[in-house]
mmCIF file of C-alpha atoms in Angstrom:
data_model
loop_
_atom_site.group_PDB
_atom_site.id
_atom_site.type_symbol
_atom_site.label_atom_id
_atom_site.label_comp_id
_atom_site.label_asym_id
_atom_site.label_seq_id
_atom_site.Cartn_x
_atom_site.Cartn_y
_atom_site.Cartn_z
ATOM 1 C CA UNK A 1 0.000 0.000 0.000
ATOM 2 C CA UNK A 2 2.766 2.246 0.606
ATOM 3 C CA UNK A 3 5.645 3.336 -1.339
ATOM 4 C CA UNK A 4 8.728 1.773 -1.321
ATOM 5 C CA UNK A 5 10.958 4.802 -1.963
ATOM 6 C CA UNK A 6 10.186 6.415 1.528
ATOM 7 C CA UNK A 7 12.619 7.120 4.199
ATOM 8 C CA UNK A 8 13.079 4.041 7.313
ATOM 9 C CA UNK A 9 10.957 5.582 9.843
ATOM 10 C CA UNK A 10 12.853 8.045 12.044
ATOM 11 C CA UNK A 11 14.423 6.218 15.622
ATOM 12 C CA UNK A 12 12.772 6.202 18.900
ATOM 13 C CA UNK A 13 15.511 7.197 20.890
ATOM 14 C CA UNK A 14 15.654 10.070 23.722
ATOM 15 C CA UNK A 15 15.983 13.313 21.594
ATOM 16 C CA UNK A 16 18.593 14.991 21.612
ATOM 17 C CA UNK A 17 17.528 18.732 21.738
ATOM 18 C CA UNK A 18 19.387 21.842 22.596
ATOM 19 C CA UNK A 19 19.047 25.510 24.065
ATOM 20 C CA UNK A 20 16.778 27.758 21.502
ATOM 21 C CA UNK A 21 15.688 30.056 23.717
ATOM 22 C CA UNK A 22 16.797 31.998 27.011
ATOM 23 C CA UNK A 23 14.595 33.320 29.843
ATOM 24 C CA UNK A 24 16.491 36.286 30.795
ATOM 25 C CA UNK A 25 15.773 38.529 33.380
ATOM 26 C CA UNK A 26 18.045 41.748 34.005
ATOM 27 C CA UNK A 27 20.620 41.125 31.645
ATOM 28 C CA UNK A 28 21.018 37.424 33.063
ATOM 29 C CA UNK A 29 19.965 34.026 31.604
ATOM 30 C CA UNK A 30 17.806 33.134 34.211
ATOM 31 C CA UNK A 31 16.513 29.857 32.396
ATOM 32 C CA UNK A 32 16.902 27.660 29.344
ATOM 33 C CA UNK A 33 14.721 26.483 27.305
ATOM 34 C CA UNK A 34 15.608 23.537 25.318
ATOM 35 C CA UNK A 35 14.155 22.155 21.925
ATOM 36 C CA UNK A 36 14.966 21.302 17.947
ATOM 37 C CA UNK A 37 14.051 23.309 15.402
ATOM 38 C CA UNK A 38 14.359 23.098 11.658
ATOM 39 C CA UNK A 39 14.811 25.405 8.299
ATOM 40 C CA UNK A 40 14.259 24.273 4.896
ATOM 41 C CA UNK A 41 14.974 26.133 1.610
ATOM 42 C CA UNK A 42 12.614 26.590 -0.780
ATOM 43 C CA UNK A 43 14.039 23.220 -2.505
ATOM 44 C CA UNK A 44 14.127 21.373 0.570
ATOM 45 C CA UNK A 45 17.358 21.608 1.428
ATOM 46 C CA UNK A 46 17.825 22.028 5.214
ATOM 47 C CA UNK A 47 19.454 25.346 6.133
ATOM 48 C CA UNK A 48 19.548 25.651 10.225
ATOM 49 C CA UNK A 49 19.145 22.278 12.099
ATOM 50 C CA UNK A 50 19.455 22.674 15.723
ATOM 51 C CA UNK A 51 19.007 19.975 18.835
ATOM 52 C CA UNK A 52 17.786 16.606 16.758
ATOM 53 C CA UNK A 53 15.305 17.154 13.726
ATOM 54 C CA UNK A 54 15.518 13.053 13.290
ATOM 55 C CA UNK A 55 14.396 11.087 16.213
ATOM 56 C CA UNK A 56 10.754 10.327 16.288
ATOM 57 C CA UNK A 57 8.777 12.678 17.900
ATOM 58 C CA UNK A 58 4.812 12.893 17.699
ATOM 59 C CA UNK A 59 3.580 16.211 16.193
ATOM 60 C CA UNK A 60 0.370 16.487 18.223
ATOM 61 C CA UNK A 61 -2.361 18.716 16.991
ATOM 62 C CA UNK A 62 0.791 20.035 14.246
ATOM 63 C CA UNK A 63 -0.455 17.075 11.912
ATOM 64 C CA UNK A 64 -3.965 18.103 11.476
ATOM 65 C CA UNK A 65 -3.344 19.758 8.024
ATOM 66 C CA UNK A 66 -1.834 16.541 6.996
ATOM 67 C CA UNK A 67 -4.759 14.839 8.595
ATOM 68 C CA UNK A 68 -7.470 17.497 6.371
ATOM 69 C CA UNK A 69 -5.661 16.977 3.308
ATOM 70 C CA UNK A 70 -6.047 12.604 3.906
ATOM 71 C CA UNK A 71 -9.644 13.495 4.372
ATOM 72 C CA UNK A 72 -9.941 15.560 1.063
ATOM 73 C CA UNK A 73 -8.122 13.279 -1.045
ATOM 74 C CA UNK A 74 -10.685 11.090 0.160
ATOM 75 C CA UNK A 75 -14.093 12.678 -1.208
ATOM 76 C CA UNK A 76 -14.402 14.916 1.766
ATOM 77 C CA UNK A 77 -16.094 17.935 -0.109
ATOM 78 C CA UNK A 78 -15.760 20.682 2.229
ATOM 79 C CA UNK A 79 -13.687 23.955 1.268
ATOM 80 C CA UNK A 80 -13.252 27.543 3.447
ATOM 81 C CA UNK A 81 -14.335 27.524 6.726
ATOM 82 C CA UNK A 82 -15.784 24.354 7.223
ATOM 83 C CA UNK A 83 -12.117 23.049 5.590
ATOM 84 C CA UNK A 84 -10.206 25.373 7.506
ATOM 85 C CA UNK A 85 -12.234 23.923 10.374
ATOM 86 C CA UNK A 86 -11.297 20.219 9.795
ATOM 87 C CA UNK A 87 -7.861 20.991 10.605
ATOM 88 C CA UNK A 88 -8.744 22.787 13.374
ATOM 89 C CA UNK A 89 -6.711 22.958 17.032
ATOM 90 C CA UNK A 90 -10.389 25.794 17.407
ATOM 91 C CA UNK A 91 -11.147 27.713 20.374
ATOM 92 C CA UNK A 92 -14.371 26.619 21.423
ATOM 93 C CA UNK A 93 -16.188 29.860 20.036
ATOM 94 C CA UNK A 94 -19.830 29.727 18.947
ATOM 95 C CA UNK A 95 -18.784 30.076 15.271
ATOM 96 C CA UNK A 96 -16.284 27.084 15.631
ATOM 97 C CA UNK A 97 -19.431 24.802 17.301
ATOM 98 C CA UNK A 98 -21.616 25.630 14.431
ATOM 99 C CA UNK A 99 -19.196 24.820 11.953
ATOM 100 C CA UNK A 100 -18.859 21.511 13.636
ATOM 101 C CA UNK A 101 -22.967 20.783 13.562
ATOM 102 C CA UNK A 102 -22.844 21.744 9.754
ATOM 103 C CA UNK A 103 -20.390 19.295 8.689
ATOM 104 C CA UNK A 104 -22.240 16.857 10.608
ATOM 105 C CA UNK A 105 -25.648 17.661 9.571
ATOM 106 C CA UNK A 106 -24.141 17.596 5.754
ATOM 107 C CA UNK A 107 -23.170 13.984 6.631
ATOM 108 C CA UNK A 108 -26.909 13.149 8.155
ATOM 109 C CA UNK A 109 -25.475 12.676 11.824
ATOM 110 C CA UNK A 110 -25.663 14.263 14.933
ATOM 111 C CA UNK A 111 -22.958 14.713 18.372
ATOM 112 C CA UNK A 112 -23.572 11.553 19.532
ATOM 113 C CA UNK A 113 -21.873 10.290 16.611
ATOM 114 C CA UNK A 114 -18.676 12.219 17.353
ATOM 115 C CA UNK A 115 -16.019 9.690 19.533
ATOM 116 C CA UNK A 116 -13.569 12.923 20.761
ATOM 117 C CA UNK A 117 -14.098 13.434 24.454
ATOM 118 C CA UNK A 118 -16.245 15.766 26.315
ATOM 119 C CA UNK A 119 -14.288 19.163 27.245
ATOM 120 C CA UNK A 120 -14.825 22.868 28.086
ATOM 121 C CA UNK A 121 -14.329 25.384 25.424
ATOM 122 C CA UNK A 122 -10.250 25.709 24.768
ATOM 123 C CA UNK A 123 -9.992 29.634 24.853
ATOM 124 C CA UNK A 124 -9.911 30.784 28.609
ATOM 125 C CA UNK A 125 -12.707 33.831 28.332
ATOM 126 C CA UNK A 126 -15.054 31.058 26.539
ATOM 127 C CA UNK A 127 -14.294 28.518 29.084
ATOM 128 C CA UNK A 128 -15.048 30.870 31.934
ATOM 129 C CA UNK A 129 -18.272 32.015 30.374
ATOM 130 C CA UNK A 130 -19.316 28.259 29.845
ATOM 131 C CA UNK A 131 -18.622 27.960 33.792
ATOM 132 C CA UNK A 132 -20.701 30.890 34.995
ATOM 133 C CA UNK A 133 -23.695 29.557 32.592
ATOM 134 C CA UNK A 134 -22.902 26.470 34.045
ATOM 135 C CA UNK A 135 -22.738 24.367 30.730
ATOM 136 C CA UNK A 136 -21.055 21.056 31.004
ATOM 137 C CA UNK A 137 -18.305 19.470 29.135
ATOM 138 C CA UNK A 138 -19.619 18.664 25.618
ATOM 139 C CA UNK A 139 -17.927 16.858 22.259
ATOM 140 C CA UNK A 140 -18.267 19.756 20.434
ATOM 141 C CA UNK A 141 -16.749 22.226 22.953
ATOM 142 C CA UNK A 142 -13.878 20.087 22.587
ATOM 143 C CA UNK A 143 -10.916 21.452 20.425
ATOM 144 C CA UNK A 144 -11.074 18.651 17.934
ATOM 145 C CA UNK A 145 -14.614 18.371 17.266
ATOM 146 C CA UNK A 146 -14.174 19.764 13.602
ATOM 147 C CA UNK A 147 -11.481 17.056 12.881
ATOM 148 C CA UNK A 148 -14.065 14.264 14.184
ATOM 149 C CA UNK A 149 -17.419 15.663 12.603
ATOM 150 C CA UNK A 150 -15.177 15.772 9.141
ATOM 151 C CA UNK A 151 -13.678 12.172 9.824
ATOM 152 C CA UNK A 152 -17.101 11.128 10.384
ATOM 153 C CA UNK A 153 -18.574 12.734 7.376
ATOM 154 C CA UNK A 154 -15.768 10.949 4.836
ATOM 155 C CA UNK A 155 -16.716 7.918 6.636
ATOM 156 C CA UNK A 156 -20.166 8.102 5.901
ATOM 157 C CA UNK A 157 -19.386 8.919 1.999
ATOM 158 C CA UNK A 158 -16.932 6.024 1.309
ATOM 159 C CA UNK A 159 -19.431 3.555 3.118
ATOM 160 C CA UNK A 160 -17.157 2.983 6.074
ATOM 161 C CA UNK A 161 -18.178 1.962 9.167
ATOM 162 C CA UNK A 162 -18.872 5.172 12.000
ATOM 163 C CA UNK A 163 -18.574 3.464 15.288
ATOM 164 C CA UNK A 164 -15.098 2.641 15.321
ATOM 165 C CA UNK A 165 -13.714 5.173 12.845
ATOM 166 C CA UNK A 166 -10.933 5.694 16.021
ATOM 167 C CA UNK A 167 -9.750 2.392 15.726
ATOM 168 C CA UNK A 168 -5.989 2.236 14.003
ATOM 169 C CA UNK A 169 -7.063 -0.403 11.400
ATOM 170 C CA UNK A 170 -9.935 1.625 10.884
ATOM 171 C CA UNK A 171 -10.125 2.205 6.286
ATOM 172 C CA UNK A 172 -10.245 5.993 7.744
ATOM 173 C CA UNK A 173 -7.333 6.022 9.834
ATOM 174 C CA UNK A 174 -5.230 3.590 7.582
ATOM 175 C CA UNK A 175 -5.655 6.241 4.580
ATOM 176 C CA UNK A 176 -4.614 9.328 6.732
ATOM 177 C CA UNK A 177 -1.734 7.107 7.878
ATOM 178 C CA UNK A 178 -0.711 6.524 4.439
ATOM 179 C CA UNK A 179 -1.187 10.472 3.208
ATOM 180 C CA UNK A 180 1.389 11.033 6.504
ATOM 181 C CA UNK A 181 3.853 8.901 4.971
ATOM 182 C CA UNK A 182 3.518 10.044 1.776
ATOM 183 C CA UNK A 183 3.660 13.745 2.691
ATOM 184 C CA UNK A 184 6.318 13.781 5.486
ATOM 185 C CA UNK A 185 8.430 11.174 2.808
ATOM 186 C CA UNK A 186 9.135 8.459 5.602
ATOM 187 C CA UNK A 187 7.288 5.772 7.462
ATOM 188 C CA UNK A 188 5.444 6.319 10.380
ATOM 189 C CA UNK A 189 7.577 5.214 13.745
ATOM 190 C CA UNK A 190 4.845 4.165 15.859
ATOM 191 C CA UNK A 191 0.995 5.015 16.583
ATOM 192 C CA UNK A 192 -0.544 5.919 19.959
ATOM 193 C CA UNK A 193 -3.854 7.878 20.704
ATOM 194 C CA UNK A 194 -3.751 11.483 21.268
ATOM 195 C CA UNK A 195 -5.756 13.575 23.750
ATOM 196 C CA UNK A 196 -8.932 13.864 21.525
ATOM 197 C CA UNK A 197 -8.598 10.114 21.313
ATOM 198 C CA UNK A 198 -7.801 10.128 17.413
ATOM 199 C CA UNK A 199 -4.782 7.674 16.094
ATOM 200 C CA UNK A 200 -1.532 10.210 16.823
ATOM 201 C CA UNK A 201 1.304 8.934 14.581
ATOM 202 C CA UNK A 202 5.160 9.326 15.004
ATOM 203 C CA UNK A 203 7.557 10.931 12.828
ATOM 204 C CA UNK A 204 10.385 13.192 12.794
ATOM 205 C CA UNK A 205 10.127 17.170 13.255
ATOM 206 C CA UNK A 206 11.961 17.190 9.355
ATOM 207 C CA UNK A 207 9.305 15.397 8.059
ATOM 208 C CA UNK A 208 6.788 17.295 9.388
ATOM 209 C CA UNK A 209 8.048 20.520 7.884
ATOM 210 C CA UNK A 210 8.544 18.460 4.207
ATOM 211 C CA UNK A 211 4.908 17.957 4.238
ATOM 212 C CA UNK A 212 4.146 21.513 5.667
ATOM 213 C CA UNK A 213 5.807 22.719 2.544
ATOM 214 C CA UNK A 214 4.364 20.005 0.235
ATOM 215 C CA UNK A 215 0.777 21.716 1.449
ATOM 216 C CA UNK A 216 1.731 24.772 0.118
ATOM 217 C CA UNK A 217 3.790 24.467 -2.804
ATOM 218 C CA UNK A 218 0.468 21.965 -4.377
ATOM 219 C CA UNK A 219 -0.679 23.117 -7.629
ATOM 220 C CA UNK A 220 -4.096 24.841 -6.992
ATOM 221 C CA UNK A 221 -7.025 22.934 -6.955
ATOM 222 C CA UNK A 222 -5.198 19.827 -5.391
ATOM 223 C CA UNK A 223 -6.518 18.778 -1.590
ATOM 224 C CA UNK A 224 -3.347 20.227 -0.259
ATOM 225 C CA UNK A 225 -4.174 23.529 -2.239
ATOM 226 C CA UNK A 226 -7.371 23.641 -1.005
ATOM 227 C CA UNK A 227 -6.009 22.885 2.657
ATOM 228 C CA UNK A 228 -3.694 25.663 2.478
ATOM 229 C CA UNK A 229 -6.076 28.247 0.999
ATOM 230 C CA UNK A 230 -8.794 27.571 3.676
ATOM 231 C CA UNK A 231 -6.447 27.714 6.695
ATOM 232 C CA UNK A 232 -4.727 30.702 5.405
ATOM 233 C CA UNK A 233 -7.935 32.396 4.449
ATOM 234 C CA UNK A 234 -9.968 31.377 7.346
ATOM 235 C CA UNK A 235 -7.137 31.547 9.953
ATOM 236 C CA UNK A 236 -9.410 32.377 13.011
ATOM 237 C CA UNK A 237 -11.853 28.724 12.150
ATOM 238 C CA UNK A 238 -7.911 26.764 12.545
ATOM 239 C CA UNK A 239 -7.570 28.301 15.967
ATOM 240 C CA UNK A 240 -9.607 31.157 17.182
ATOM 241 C CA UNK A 241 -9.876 35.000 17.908
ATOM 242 C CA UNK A 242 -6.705 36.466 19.396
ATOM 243 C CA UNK A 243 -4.678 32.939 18.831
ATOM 244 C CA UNK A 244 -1.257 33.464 17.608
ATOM 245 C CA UNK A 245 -0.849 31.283 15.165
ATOM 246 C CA UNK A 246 -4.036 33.319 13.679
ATOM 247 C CA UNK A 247 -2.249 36.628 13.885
ATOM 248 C CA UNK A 248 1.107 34.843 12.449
ATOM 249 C CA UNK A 249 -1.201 33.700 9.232
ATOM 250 C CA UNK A 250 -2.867 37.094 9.019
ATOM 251 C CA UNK A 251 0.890 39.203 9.502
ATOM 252 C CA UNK A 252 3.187 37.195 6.927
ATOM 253 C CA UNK A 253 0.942 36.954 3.217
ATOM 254 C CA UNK A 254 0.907 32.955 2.091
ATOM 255 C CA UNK A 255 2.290 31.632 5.480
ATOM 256 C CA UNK A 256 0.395 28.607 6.561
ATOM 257 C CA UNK A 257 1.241 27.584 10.318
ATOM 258 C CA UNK A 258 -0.199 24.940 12.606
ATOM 259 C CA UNK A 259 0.222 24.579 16.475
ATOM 260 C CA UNK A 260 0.313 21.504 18.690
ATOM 261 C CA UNK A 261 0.178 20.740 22.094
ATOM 262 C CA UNK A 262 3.576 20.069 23.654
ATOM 263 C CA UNK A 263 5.350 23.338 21.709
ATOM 264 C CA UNK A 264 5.088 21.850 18.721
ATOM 265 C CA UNK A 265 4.720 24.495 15.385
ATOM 266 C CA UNK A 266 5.279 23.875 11.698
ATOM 267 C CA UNK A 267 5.107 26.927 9.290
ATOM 268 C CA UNK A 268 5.573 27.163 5.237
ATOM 269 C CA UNK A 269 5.251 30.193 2.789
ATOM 270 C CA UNK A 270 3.996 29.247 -0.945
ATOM 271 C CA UNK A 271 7.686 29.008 -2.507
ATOM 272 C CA UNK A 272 8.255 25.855 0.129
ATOM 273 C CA UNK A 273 9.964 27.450 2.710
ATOM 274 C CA UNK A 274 9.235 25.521 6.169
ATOM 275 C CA UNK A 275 10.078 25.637 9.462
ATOM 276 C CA UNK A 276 8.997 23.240 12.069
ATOM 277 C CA UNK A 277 9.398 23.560 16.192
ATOM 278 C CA UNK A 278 9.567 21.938 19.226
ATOM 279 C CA UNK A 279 9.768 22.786 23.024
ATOM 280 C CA UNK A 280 11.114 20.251 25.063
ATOM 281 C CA UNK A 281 9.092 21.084 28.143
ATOM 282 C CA UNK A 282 6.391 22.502 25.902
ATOM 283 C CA UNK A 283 6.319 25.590 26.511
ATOM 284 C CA UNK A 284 4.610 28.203 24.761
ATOM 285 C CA UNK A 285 6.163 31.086 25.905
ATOM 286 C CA UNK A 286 9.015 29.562 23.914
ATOM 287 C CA UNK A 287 7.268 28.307 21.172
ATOM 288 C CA UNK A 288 5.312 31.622 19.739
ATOM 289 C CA UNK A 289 9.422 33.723 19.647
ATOM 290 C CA UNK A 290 11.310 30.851 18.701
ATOM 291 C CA UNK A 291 8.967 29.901 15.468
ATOM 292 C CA UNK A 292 9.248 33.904 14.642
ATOM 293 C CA UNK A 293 13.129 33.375 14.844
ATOM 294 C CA UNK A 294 12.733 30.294 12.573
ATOM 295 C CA UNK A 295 11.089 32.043 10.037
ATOM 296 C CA UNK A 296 12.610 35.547 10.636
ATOM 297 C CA UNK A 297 16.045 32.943 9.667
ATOM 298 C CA UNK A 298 13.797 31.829 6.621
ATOM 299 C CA UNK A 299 14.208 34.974 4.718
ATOM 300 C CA UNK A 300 10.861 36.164 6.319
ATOM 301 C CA UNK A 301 11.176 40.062 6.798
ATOM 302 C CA UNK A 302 11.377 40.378 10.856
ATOM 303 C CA UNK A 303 8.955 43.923 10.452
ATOM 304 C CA UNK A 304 6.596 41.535 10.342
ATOM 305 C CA UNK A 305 7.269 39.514 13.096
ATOM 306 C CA UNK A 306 7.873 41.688 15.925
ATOM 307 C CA UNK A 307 4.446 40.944 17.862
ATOM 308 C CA UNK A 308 5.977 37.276 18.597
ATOM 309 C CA UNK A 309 8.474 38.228 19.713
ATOM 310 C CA UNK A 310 7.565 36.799 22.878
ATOM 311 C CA UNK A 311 6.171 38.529 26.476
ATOM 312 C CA UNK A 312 7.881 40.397 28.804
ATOM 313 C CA UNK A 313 9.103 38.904 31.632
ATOM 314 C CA UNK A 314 7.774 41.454 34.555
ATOM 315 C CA UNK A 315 9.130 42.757 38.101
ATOM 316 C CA UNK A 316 7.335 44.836 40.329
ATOM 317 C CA UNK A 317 4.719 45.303 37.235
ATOM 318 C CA UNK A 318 7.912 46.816 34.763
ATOM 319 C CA UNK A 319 9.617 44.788 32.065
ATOM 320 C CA UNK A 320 13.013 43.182 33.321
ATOM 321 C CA UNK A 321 13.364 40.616 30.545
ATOM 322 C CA UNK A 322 12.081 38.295 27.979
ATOM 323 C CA UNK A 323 12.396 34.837 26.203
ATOM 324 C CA UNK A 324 15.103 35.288 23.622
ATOM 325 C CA UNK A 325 16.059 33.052 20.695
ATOM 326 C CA UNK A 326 19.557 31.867 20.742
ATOM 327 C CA UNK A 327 22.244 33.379 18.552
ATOM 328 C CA UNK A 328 22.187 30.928 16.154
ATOM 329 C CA UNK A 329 18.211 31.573 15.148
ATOM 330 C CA UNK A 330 18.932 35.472 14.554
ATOM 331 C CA UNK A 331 18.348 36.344 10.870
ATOM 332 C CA UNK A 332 21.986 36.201 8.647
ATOM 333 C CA UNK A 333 22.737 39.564 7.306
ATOM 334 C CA UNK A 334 21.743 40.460 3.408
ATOM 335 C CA UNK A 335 19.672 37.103 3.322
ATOM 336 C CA UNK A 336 16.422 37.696 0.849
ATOM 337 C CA UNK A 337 12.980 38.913 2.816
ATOM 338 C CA UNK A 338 9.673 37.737 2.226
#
């Protein structure tokens, strides 16, 4: 079923990561923050590796576009928001909720069909409105619903079975599985279940950022075209209102970027520049300024960038430091902007 020119699926082994950013506080490097990152050209070549872009690693909620574009290649029939909304890590907003009813009510089913589990909205001011109105937990609160409702509705148009479309030998799961390999260009490592309860697959942080910038280099038209348009276009249904990986999208013109839990980020611009990220202790206070650096070292103009730069670190309510990059993720001099 799969191809027999892939990569050997990347090692399990301890990563081997190393300092990308620096907590410092008053002119001192009060903490470390360690990590890999990655940098690809625009033909794929790797131009700034740092810590261990190789071992296996799993890319969390960072996969979803991969995961949208299986799902498209598969009949699913959705494009814009309702797309953008499939590869969704979404807030929990009423817009993202009744995206996630429509693409179930286009597929004839209903919440209890969805297998993700019960949660409270993701975004803290929705959450804490859901509390004082005292509404409960529900599947579609949770930040994954829009991946489920669309798994569910390109189960229901290939004739596969709903109740179990979880299950790792599911036909669902075994043709997103196969889309990873082909877009990341290596066999999966190994398979566990993520928080939403979906199949969570292994691979390496370089192979996610190859299939980042296979999304957006497709030729238009293609499911990975249609991917990246709907993300880029509806960045707010991928995440929600004030997220930064919505602001990122909106501030740098054809970037398509994709968050996961555990610091993980992949970015690409349309010309195949990629960058993928993560934070060893998961951090996002790390994550957010060390993906800027990444694609500040891209060739992406760093005017544009300067909102992620990361938050002040505070004393006595005045700024006394911040989370810095390392030297080696600061922009080379005279290298091309975008």
């Amino acid at each position: 079923m799969f191809s027999s020119s892939l990569a050997d699926a990347p090692l399990v082994r301890e990563p081997l990561h190393a300092p990308v950013a620096h907590l410092v506080r008053g002119g001192i490097v009060e903490g470390i923050h360690y990590g890999s990152v990655v940098v690809l050209d625009a033909d794929g070549e790797v131009r700034l590796r740092i810590g261990d872009i190789e071992a296996a690693f799993y890319p969390r909620s960072a996969i979803k576009p991969v995961q949208a574009v299986a799902m498209a290649r598969a009949g699913l029939p959705l494009d814009g928001e309702l797309l953008s909304l499939t590869a969704a890590s979404h807030s929990g907003e009423e817009r993202h909720l009744a995206g996630a009813r429509r693409i179930l009510e286009l597929a004839g089913l209903t919440e209890d069909h969805l297998r993700n589990v019960p949660d409270l909205p993701f975004d803290p001011v929705v959450r804490d409105s859901w509390v004082r109105e005292g509404r409960l937990p529900s599947r579609l609160a949770q930040n994954c619903s829009g991946k489920h409702a669309a798994m569910l509705y390109t189960c229901a148009l290939n004739g596969w079975p709903l109740e179990d479309y979880l299950d790792p030998g599911h036909p669902l799961q075994q043709a997103i599985a196969e889309i990873v390999e082909d877009l990341t260009g290596q066999r999966i490592a190994g398979v566990t279940v993520d928080g939403c309860g979906a199949p969570l697959f292994s691979l390496s942080l370089h192979g996610l950022a190859r299939a980042a910038a296979r999304i957006t280099t497709a030729a238009p038209g293609t499911p990975e075209a249609r991917v990246a348009d709907a993300m880029r276009e509806h960045a707010e249904m991928a995440s929600g209102s004030g997220r930064d990986v919505a602001a990122l999208m909106r501030a740098v013109p054809g970037l398509l970027t994709k968050d996961g839990f555990e610091g993980v980020q992949v970015a690409a611009l349309a010309d195949g520049r990629a960058v993928a990220v993560k934070i060893a202790d998961g951090a996002n206070r790390a994550r957010v300024p060390v993906t800027a650096a990444a694609l500040a070292r891209a060739g992406v103009d760093p005017e544009l960038l300067t909102e992620f730069a990361g938050e002040p670190l505070l004393g006595g309510g005045r700024e006394v430091g911040r989370v810095r990059p390392v030297r080696s993720l600061q922009p080379v001099a005279g290298a091309a902007r975008a």
